[in-house]
Amino acid sequence: MKDYSEYLALVREAISNLRLPEQPAGLYSPITYTLDCGGKRLRPVLTLAVCDAFGTDPMKAIHQAVAIEMFHNFTLLHDDVMDRADVRRGRPTVHRKWDERTAILSGDAMLTTAGMLLGIKAGDHLATALDLFNGTAMNIYEGQQYDMDFETRTDVTIEEYMEMIRLKTSVLLGCACAMGALMADADMETQLRFFDYGVNLGLAFQLQDDYLDTYGNPETFGKAIGGDILNDKKTWLLIMALSEDKTGTVRALLGSRENPQFKIDKVRSVYNELGLPERIHELISAYIDTAIKCLDHINLSPEARVFFMDLALRSASRDK
Amino acid sequence: MKDYSEYLALVREAISNLRLPEQPAGLYSPITYTLDCGGKRLRPVLTLAVCDAFGTDPMKAIHQAVAIEMFHNFTLLHDDVMDRADVRRGRPTVHRKWDERTAILSGDAMLTTAGMLLGIKAGDHLATALDLFNGTAMNIYEGQQYDMDFETRTDVTIEEYMEMIRLKTSVLLGCACAMGALMADADMETQLRFFDYGVNLGLAFQLQDDYLDTYGNPETFGKAIGGDILNDKKTWLLIMALSEDKTGTVRALLGSRENPQFKIDKVRSVYNELGLPERIHELISAYIDTAIKCLDHINLSPEARVFFMDLALRSASRDK
């Protein structure tokens, strides 16, 4: 096994070696811009690391890893149009820097390019890789649709929320892991177990994201704290508060944007009274435990086991 | 060989048998709505007919045929968002009936679904089918980008225009034909020749579209005549007029929307003086001839040859 940073270096090099056509620039420049965003590259690193864990050269899965990263960036691009987001990782979003139709068309091209990359040197695994990838993509669209549906609802349950983040965020981490196992010729059961590892990791990851948006350190988190509260975003925290806050304070503040800092402080104080920061961390720990238990059923070297345990534990305690 | 209407019936039945999930309705209802649009279904009919022409049961290519129709409808859906079109085939477009983000997300799901359909029972042809399909998709995005780039230019050449419609419209007809040949186990050379047939058919088809938008019968054409002129759309007719009209009449009317019927009549009278209606028909005939010549190099039964000749000749003389 290598370090995270070594897998990351392989991913970065593969992305920088992608040779997209130059013309028409209006189609391809936004793709390069989107891929240049940096980021943790968690998904392709998972693909390479899982492949490596079975003693297979991780470069055997490099095209599939980059395909998944390309797909992930496509979803961010189109989600930003749908959410009318102006900034992504400190830079203007594509539809702000160019325009909306450029963002739509370049996103479409990224989705097709992801499918092309997925097939490169996939060999006998092509059909399975495509089924895994396309099925995951459909789940992600469903998750995005539920997320949008939740905006106009105030009766979203925790079960509905967990299913939404499973679809929108977690299955892609599962897919990234299973793809690495597939490319390493691991059997179907092992692929499924690594899929489950990734899904549980993803659930923990998203809950930590919810937590950080309200409780993070603005300096390390990289964006303003409290955005979810201001936008009435149906996160685990808000849904719990809507269900448990007998004073009605949180519900009364839905829709209000008049005094942002007042709203953030007020809602956060209800979260604190209900013990939600502690309780979300208990939940995150439970998903991390479940992820680690998935590893027990996979035949892994001690070194590989430590790698994926560490990765899970770090996801739960990250501050950005 | 069957009649066009018989292949069409097979396509219609396959589309009506698609079992999309019901939930989330916001994602799947717009897909059903888009596919319900009717239309000539020219592309999937081509796929089935070409497959049949080689003595292979056309149903062997039914999933690939529907995949191409699904893809085509996805491009219409996203193009309508990009062009801010309100109406498609007499019905509100998806982004008007629902909203823009619904149109974006449902389109994404159609593109992924097309990729899934393409792989069903593709057997040994999976990798080739995907390469053909994805390469064609990239061409189509490039064509759409050029088409958008042309909006702000007044120096578009006929060569650039023909390349744009080759990419945006024609290669998908080529792909539909080649896909049918592939699924019938025809060799690569035959696939390429049928691809060329489809491309030339597509060029003729698009030029006839340009002609009908200005000279069609409003009753049979199904939409208002003169839309391209009013929108200064860089069609073959407008590009020729901009290059040949020494009076500057057409150039002076670019951007004007004040008196629509005056503008349409004035521009059309310049087209007439330059003999453009006759000249575009000569060009259309030349592409039809080229398409038919492609058939000469393919080993076809007389019956199959007549089918594809007829189809080409009818494309050139259609009035809707």
XYZ file of C-alpha atoms in Angstrom:
640
model
C 0.000 0.000 0.000
C 1.028 3.589 -0.632
C 0.166 6.746 1.295
C -2.929 8.783 0.446
C -0.630 11.449 -0.980
C 0.969 8.953 -3.359
C -2.376 7.808 -4.764
C -3.356 11.450 -4.966
C -0.215 12.190 -7.007
C -1.151 9.421 -9.472
C -4.656 10.863 -9.830
C -3.350 14.389 -10.314
C -0.898 13.295 -12.948
C -3.561 11.340 -14.838
C -5.898 14.327 -14.781
C -3.186 16.691 -15.979
C -2.370 14.229 -18.777
C -5.942 14.181 -20.082
C -5.745 15.500 -23.611
C -9.019 17.226 -24.310
C -9.461 18.832 -27.731
C -8.812 22.577 -27.821
C -11.729 23.526 -30.060
C -14.429 24.584 -29.588
C -12.911 26.383 -26.598
C -16.369 27.282 -25.267
C -17.011 23.580 -24.712
C -13.636 22.365 -23.451
C -12.197 25.272 -21.423
C -14.882 25.008 -18.726
C -14.085 21.296 -18.364
C -10.394 21.999 -17.764
C -11.364 24.809 -15.374
C -13.679 22.485 -13.431
C -11.086 19.706 -13.174
C -8.441 22.208 -12.030
C -10.424 22.817 -8.862
C -8.130 20.727 -6.726
C -9.997 19.088 -3.892
C -9.284 15.935 -1.954
C -9.853 13.604 -4.918
C -11.198 11.151 -2.363
C -13.141 9.044 -4.864
C -10.357 8.259 -7.348
C -7.912 7.721 -4.464
C -10.325 5.117 -3.069
C -10.456 3.371 -6.445
C -6.663 3.177 -6.711
C -6.147 2.192 -3.067
C -8.735 -0.606 -3.194
C -7.196 -1.938 -6.395
C -3.755 -1.836 -4.740
C -5.106 -3.577 -1.631
C -5.597 -6.718 -3.701
C -2.019 -6.682 -4.960
C -2.970 -5.276 -8.371
C -1.037 -2.339 -9.801
C -3.294 0.641 -8.996
C -2.560 2.070 -12.446
C -4.743 -0.739 -13.794
C -7.701 1.228 -12.430
C -6.461 4.729 -13.253
C -8.876 5.387 -16.127
C -11.828 4.198 -14.056
C -10.625 6.344 -11.128
C -10.424 9.435 -13.333
C -13.825 8.570 -14.856
C -15.386 8.672 -11.393
C -13.661 11.969 -10.561
C -14.834 13.387 -13.901
C -18.370 12.271 -13.133
C -18.182 13.773 -9.632
C -17.055 17.119 -11.041
C -19.849 16.984 -13.627
C -22.401 16.629 -10.817
C -20.879 19.597 -8.972
C -21.024 21.685 -12.151
C -24.687 20.942 -12.886
C -25.666 21.116 -9.188
C -24.155 24.603 -9.028
C -26.380 25.676 -11.933
C -29.438 24.111 -10.291
C -28.616 25.658 -6.892
C -27.559 28.985 -8.474
C -24.313 28.790 -6.502
C -21.834 31.544 -7.324
C -18.684 30.152 -5.768
C -17.094 26.709 -5.609
C -13.839 26.202 -3.713
C -13.135 29.925 -3.712
C -13.587 30.404 -7.474
C -16.552 31.540 -9.556
C -18.712 28.645 -10.706
C -18.755 27.865 -14.447
C -22.189 29.414 -15.038
C -20.940 32.614 -13.363
C -17.561 32.742 -15.104
C -19.095 31.818 -18.483
C -22.856 31.474 -18.642
C -25.532 28.990 -17.868
C -25.784 27.286 -21.220
C -22.014 26.817 -21.278
C -22.283 25.133 -17.881
C -25.047 22.828 -19.086
C -23.295 21.790 -22.298
C -19.838 21.383 -20.759
C -21.382 19.289 -18.005
C -23.017 17.040 -20.597
C -19.648 16.618 -22.278
C -18.051 15.726 -18.922
C -20.672 13.039 -18.321
C -20.042 11.496 -21.739
C -16.270 11.809 -21.262
C -16.575 9.997 -17.930
C -18.300 7.139 -19.738
C -15.517 7.058 -22.338
C -12.780 6.994 -19.682
C -14.557 4.211 -17.841
C -14.224 1.941 -20.841
C -10.496 2.442 -21.408
C -8.620 -0.800 -20.739
C -11.626 -2.130 -18.825
C -11.228 -5.424 -20.687
C -13.582 -8.139 -19.512
C -14.894 -5.869 -16.772
C -16.466 -3.366 -19.171
C -20.087 -4.487 -18.812
C -19.902 -4.749 -15.006
C -18.071 -1.425 -14.700
C -20.731 0.281 -16.818
C -23.608 -1.228 -14.850
C -22.015 -0.123 -11.592
C -21.279 3.349 -12.909
C -24.624 3.990 -14.619
C -26.642 2.593 -11.730
C -24.728 4.827 -9.339
C -25.305 7.839 -11.582
C -29.072 7.235 -11.577
C -29.010 7.002 -7.773
C -27.191 10.325 -7.597
C -29.765 12.068 -9.811
C -32.511 10.626 -7.615
C -30.728 11.951 -4.525
C -30.373 15.392 -6.073
C -34.087 15.372 -6.957
C -35.062 14.438 -3.379
C -32.739 17.150 -2.060
C -34.529 19.713 -4.260
C -37.940 18.304 -3.268
C -37.007 18.766 0.395
C -36.540 22.519 -0.075
C -40.273 23.145 -0.128
C -41.102 20.632 2.605
C -40.937 21.058 6.390
C -41.963 17.483 7.248
C -38.852 15.663 5.998
C -38.071 12.704 8.257
C -34.596 11.584 9.333
C -35.144 8.341 7.406
C -35.901 10.299 4.225
C -32.876 12.492 4.827
C -30.519 9.557 5.344
C -31.847 7.912 2.172
C -31.315 11.175 0.275
C -27.662 11.525 1.331
C -27.109 7.819 0.702
C -28.207 8.395 -2.890
C -26.773 11.846 -3.511
C -23.373 11.457 -1.839
C -22.614 8.035 -0.444
C -23.151 5.606 -3.301
C -20.458 7.328 -5.359
C -17.906 6.531 -2.658
C -19.246 2.984 -2.653
C -18.946 2.879 -6.440
C -15.371 4.199 -6.291
C -14.384 1.410 -3.874
C -16.228 -1.345 -5.739
C -14.679 -0.179 -9.026
C -11.187 -0.617 -7.560
C -12.097 -4.107 -6.381
C -13.562 -4.970 -9.785
C -10.468 -3.798 -11.657
C -8.366 -5.934 -9.289
C -10.452 -8.985 -10.296
C -11.884 -9.315 -6.777
C -15.061 -11.399 -6.580
C -18.561 -9.929 -6.499
C -18.970 -10.397 -2.730
C -15.769 -8.458 -2.078
C -16.905 -5.714 -4.459
C -20.190 -5.464 -2.562
C -18.441 -5.311 0.820
C -16.167 -2.535 -0.356
C -19.248 -0.825 -1.787
C -20.799 -0.939 1.698
C -17.585 0.365 3.242
C -17.713 3.335 0.858
C -21.407 3.997 1.463
C -20.953 4.096 5.241
C -17.871 6.253 4.865
C -19.955 8.550 2.662
C -22.786 8.809 5.175
C -20.293 9.744 7.910
C -18.644 12.164 5.508
C -21.904 13.969 4.689
C -22.994 14.179 8.333
C -19.602 15.681 9.178
C -20.206 18.163 6.356
C -23.559 19.098 7.923
C -21.837 19.527 11.285
C -18.997 21.649 9.909
C -21.354 23.971 8.045
C -22.792 25.010 11.417
C -19.952 24.349 13.851
C -16.794 24.471 11.729
C -13.883 26.836 12.113
C -14.352 29.463 9.367
C -10.578 29.619 8.839
C -10.089 25.902 8.136
C -13.574 25.171 6.680
C -12.982 27.577 3.794
C -16.477 29.034 3.574
C -18.826 31.056 5.748
C -20.311 29.167 8.668
C -24.089 28.965 8.960
C -25.004 28.865 5.276
C -27.229 25.811 5.735
C -29.121 27.521 8.578
C -29.616 30.696 6.546
C -30.905 28.695 3.571
C -33.159 26.488 5.739
C -31.314 23.524 4.259
C -32.861 20.288 5.471
C -29.796 18.825 7.146
C -29.711 16.216 9.904
C -29.404 19.044 12.434
C -32.378 21.034 11.155
C -34.631 18.011 10.712
C -33.898 16.859 14.274
C -34.513 20.350 15.631
C -37.795 20.703 13.717
C -38.938 17.423 15.210
C -37.735 17.937 18.808
C -37.781 21.694 19.468
C -40.985 22.121 21.517
C -40.491 25.913 21.749
C -41.059 26.276 17.979
C -38.094 28.662 17.770
C -36.486 26.960 14.795
C -39.718 26.522 12.869
C -40.572 30.212 13.411
C -37.239 31.225 11.879
C -37.746 29.210 8.636
C -37.836 31.577 5.682
C -36.417 34.482 7.641
C -33.270 36.043 6.202
C -33.607 39.454 7.820
C -30.948 39.247 10.481
C -28.533 36.515 9.383
C -26.247 36.343 12.405
C -29.226 36.472 14.790
C -30.831 33.554 12.963
C -27.627 31.503 12.944
C -26.999 32.119 16.670
C -30.592 31.419 17.631
C -30.886 28.183 15.652
C -27.477 27.019 16.845
C -28.469 27.619 20.455
C -31.493 25.339 19.983
C -29.229 22.714 18.397
C -26.981 23.004 21.473
C -29.869 22.698 23.925
C -31.016 19.533 22.181
C -27.475 18.144 22.381
C -27.330 17.780 18.609
C -23.563 18.366 18.194
C -22.832 15.412 20.477
C -25.575 13.277 18.996
C -24.478 13.845 15.380
C -20.977 12.787 16.378
C -22.320 9.623 17.946
C -24.094 8.909 14.681
C -20.983 9.660 12.640
C -18.981 7.299 14.855
C -21.590 4.599 14.365
C -21.299 4.862 10.565
C -17.508 4.810 10.813
C -17.746 1.686 12.983
C -20.018 0.076 10.414
C -17.586 0.995 7.629
C -14.709 -0.562 9.557
C -16.768 -3.697 10.259
C -17.210 -4.113 6.489
C -13.434 -4.441 6.284
C -13.511 -7.411 8.706
C -15.257 -9.473 6.042
C -12.699 -8.708 3.359
C -9.461 -10.628 3.026
C -6.999 -7.751 3.434
C -3.382 -7.445 4.477
C -2.903 -5.759 7.884
C -1.369 -2.796 6.058
C -4.386 -2.381 3.745
C -6.777 -2.745 6.669
C -4.990 0.038 8.545
C -5.128 2.282 5.453
C -8.912 2.030 5.108
C -9.487 2.226 8.885
C -7.380 5.379 9.084
C -9.192 6.901 6.137
C -12.538 6.268 7.812
C -11.436 7.638 11.171
C -9.970 10.743 9.565
C -13.218 11.414 7.665
C -15.031 11.562 10.973
C -12.633 14.025 12.572
C -11.754 16.244 9.622
C -12.257 19.978 10.009
C -12.442 20.907 6.308
C -37.486 -5.522 -45.216
C -40.508 -3.976 -43.583
C -42.173 -0.617 -44.201
C -41.087 2.499 -42.350
C -44.352 2.346 -40.398
C -43.606 -1.198 -39.233
C -40.182 -0.262 -37.853
C -41.804 2.786 -36.316
C -44.361 0.555 -34.575
C -41.542 -1.536 -33.085
C -39.822 1.606 -31.806
C -43.029 2.977 -30.350
C -43.800 -0.251 -28.573
C -40.299 -0.478 -27.118
C -40.504 3.104 -25.869
C -43.906 2.533 -24.311
C -42.541 -0.613 -22.635
C -39.672 1.256 -20.976
C -40.244 0.820 -17.271
C -38.827 3.902 -15.619
C -39.102 4.117 -11.831
C -42.025 6.208 -10.567
C -40.167 7.991 -7.774
C -38.914 10.628 -7.509
C -41.617 11.870 -9.885
C -39.790 15.180 -10.375
C -36.967 13.276 -12.054
C -38.851 10.669 -14.078
C -42.094 12.390 -15.178
C -40.266 14.874 -17.445
C -38.486 11.957 -19.130
C -41.771 10.226 -19.937
C -43.197 13.561 -21.095
C -40.214 14.161 -23.381
C -40.358 10.669 -24.891
C -44.110 11.030 -25.468
C -43.446 13.797 -27.952
C -44.061 11.599 -30.935
C -41.976 12.661 -33.888
C -40.707 10.708 -36.864
C -38.369 8.495 -34.803
C -36.095 8.565 -37.839
C -32.946 7.564 -35.948
C -34.188 4.376 -34.266
C -36.034 3.388 -37.449
C -32.722 3.676 -39.310
C -31.041 1.428 -36.734
C -33.702 -1.272 -37.049
C -33.917 -1.040 -40.833
C -30.151 -1.290 -41.314
C -30.003 -4.272 -38.985
C -32.849 -5.897 -40.935
C -31.120 -5.151 -44.238
C -28.426 -7.677 -43.306
C -30.952 -10.387 -42.579
C -30.725 -9.958 -38.802
C -33.890 -9.707 -36.738
C -34.265 -5.949 -36.201
C -35.284 -6.618 -32.600
C -31.653 -7.555 -32.001
C -30.909 -3.828 -32.223
C -34.011 -2.546 -30.443
C -32.257 -1.479 -27.228
C -29.559 0.336 -29.170
C -32.239 1.986 -31.335
C -34.117 3.216 -28.271
C -30.816 4.336 -26.696
C -30.177 6.587 -29.693
C -33.727 7.976 -29.587
C -33.339 8.575 -25.835
C -30.074 10.396 -26.477
C -31.661 12.461 -29.254
C -34.495 13.521 -26.972
C -31.985 14.390 -24.236
C -30.216 16.754 -26.644
C -33.525 18.405 -27.566
C -34.372 18.830 -23.875
C -31.049 20.480 -22.968
C -30.920 22.479 -26.230
C -34.346 23.920 -25.405
C -33.005 25.119 -22.041
C -29.919 26.607 -23.710
C -31.980 28.253 -26.458
C -34.728 29.304 -24.000
C -37.299 27.713 -26.318
C -40.834 27.697 -24.966
C -42.481 25.215 -27.294
C -41.440 21.894 -28.819
C -43.788 20.066 -31.186
C -46.734 22.130 -30.017
C -46.235 21.471 -26.297
C -44.481 23.493 -23.577
C -40.817 22.537 -23.188
C -39.799 20.794 -19.954
C -38.170 23.880 -18.453
C -41.410 25.801 -19.094
C -43.789 23.093 -17.869
C -41.616 22.324 -14.822
C -38.544 24.500 -14.300
C -35.031 24.819 -15.504
C -33.292 22.693 -12.932
C -35.792 19.900 -13.515
C -34.952 20.079 -17.204
C -31.214 19.912 -16.497
C -31.422 16.982 -14.088
C -33.938 14.961 -16.113
C -31.767 15.483 -19.176
C -28.744 14.152 -17.300
C -30.771 11.095 -16.316
C -31.811 10.580 -19.962
C -28.183 10.672 -21.072
C -27.197 8.063 -18.487
C -30.271 5.969 -19.324
C -29.293 6.066 -22.998
C -25.898 4.645 -22.039
C -27.589 1.894 -20.013
C -29.936 0.961 -22.865
C -27.037 0.857 -25.291
C -25.399 -1.911 -23.295
C -28.443 -4.194 -23.069
C -27.793 -7.387 -25.033
C -24.933 -5.692 -26.879
C -22.830 -8.815 -26.298
C -19.458 -8.714 -28.005
C -20.341 -5.399 -29.621
C -20.475 -3.488 -26.347
C -17.094 -1.762 -26.580
C -17.558 -0.783 -30.229
C -21.125 0.377 -29.644
C -19.985 2.572 -26.741
C -17.112 4.074 -28.719
C -19.451 4.878 -31.594
C -22.103 6.316 -29.300
C -19.802 8.361 -27.051
C -17.759 9.697 -29.953
C -20.962 10.769 -31.671
C -22.202 12.431 -28.495
C -19.002 14.479 -28.209
C -19.400 15.560 -31.842
C -22.942 16.680 -31.131
C -21.871 18.809 -28.152
C -19.169 20.359 -30.330
C -21.771 21.123 -32.986
C -24.086 22.715 -30.439
C -21.183 24.826 -29.130
C -20.323 26.030 -32.660
C -23.995 26.796 -33.280
C -24.042 28.963 -30.132
C -20.707 30.573 -31.084
C -22.184 31.509 -34.468
C -24.919 33.589 -32.836
C -22.539 36.437 -32.080
C -20.643 36.192 -35.367
C -21.541 37.646 -38.777
C -18.554 36.178 -40.634
C -19.520 32.492 -40.485
C -18.465 30.731 -43.697
C -20.452 28.072 -45.528
C -17.677 25.582 -44.753
C -17.984 26.328 -41.034
C -21.744 26.044 -41.254
C -21.648 22.685 -43.025
C -19.173 21.373 -40.444
C -21.452 22.602 -37.651
C -24.545 20.810 -38.993
C -22.448 17.731 -39.730
C -21.543 17.617 -36.030
C -24.789 18.817 -34.488
C -27.281 16.897 -36.623
C -25.801 14.550 -39.176
C -23.432 12.292 -37.246
C -26.302 11.010 -35.096
C -28.034 9.713 -38.235
C -24.708 8.187 -39.236
C -24.375 6.638 -35.785
C -27.935 5.255 -35.942
C -27.163 3.534 -39.256
C -23.743 2.244 -38.206
C -25.229 0.918 -34.962
C -27.739 -1.155 -36.917
C -24.938 -2.543 -39.082
C -22.835 -3.318 -36.005
C -25.659 -5.163 -34.268
C -26.147 -7.190 -37.466
C -22.462 -8.236 -37.288
C -21.640 -6.346 -40.487
C -17.941 -5.627 -40.957
C -16.291 -2.307 -40.074
C -16.177 -1.095 -43.687
C -19.908 -1.661 -44.063
C -20.548 0.145 -40.781
C -18.511 3.106 -42.043
C -20.366 3.202 -45.360
C -23.718 3.186 -43.638
C -22.351 5.889 -41.328
C -21.575 7.996 -44.409
C -25.022 7.308 -45.830
C -26.544 8.593 -42.596
C -24.311 11.662 -42.460
C -25.213 12.708 -46.000
C -28.863 12.024 -45.329
C -28.516 14.211 -42.224
C -26.912 17.081 -44.129
C -29.740 17.001 -46.682
C -32.232 16.769 -43.846
C -30.877 19.832 -42.047
C -30.674 21.915 -45.230
C -34.295 20.997 -45.969
C -35.095 22.137 -42.423
C -33.421 25.478 -43.129
C -35.411 25.781 -46.349
C -38.751 24.902 -44.730
C -38.261 27.397 -41.894
C -38.313 30.172 -44.509
C -40.314 28.684 -47.378
C -42.471 25.996 -45.769
C -46.231 25.824 -45.718
C -47.253 26.991 -42.230
C -50.098 24.465 -42.179
C -47.953 21.402 -42.816
C -44.687 22.673 -41.243
C -46.328 22.967 -37.828
C -44.661 26.162 -36.678
C -44.485 29.788 -37.715
C -42.516 30.450 -40.884
C -39.587 32.876 -40.724
C -38.364 32.174 -37.190
C -34.783 31.695 -38.374
C -34.861 35.055 -40.189
C -36.296 36.854 -37.172
C -33.622 35.332 -34.894
C -30.796 36.042 -37.378
C -30.045 32.328 -37.212
C -26.934 31.542 -39.230
C -28.481 29.105 -41.688
C -27.200 28.211 -45.133
C -29.608 30.775 -46.593
C -28.520 33.643 -44.344
C -24.803 32.917 -44.654
C -25.067 32.846 -48.455
C -27.058 36.078 -48.467
C -24.601 37.823 -46.140
C -21.806 36.845 -48.480
C -23.499 37.610 -51.816
C -25.989 40.407 -51.184
C -24.152 43.491 -52.524
C -27.018 45.814 -51.532
C -26.353 45.168 -47.826
C -30.092 44.786 -47.215
C -29.803 41.571 -45.224
C -26.836 42.749 -43.141
C -28.691 45.985 -42.303
C -31.640 43.977 -40.970
C -29.534 41.863 -38.557
C -30.629 42.521 -34.992
C -33.846 44.226 -36.033
C -37.026 42.753 -34.584
C -39.204 45.816 -34.922
C -41.407 44.834 -37.809
C -41.287 41.038 -38.014
C -43.270 40.454 -41.205
C -41.435 43.277 -42.983
C -38.092 41.749 -42.049
C -39.148 38.251 -43.131
C -40.486 39.513 -46.491
C -37.468 41.701 -47.148
C -34.887 39.017 -46.350
C -36.826 36.412 -48.298
C -36.951 38.693 -51.337
C -33.143 38.960 -51.250
C -32.916 35.161 -50.962
C -35.170 34.921 -54.017
C -33.139 37.438 -56.033
C -29.995 35.448 -55.301
C -31.746 32.248 -56.426
C -31.133 30.641 -53.033
C -34.277 28.438 -52.952
C -33.190 26.721 -56.161
C -29.553 26.567 -55.129
C -30.266 25.014 -51.722
C -32.325 22.350 -53.478
C -29.456 21.614 -55.825
C -27.245 21.183 -52.787
C -29.784 18.971 -51.043
C -30.022 16.818 -54.157
C -26.255 16.537 -54.256
C -26.150 15.230 -50.679
C -28.969 12.809 -51.403
C -27.030 11.568 -54.449
C -23.951 11.097 -52.289
C -25.996 9.200 -49.708
C -27.376 6.919 -52.402
C -23.889 6.368 -53.839
C -22.801 5.106 -50.410
C -25.381 2.351 -50.815
C -23.702 1.202 -54.070
C -20.696 0.058 -52.052
C -22.740 -2.007 -49.619
C -23.880 -5.520 -50.366
C -27.649 -5.041 -50.125
C -30.699 -6.841 -51.464
C -32.585 -4.859 -54.130
C -35.415 -4.480 -51.647
C -33.145 -3.009 -48.948
C -31.507 -0.719 -51.478
C -34.893 0.654 -52.525
C -35.847 1.216 -48.886
C -32.822 3.401 -48.156
C -33.019 5.185 -51.534
C -36.673 6.016 -50.938
C -35.927 7.224 -47.444
C -33.231 9.549 -48.773
C -35.390 10.883 -51.603
C -38.301 11.495 -49.257
C -36.068 13.435 -46.846
C -35.257 15.830 -49.635
C -38.853 16.482 -50.614
C -40.568 16.396 -47.214
C -42.704 19.388 -46.263
C -42.672 18.904 -42.472
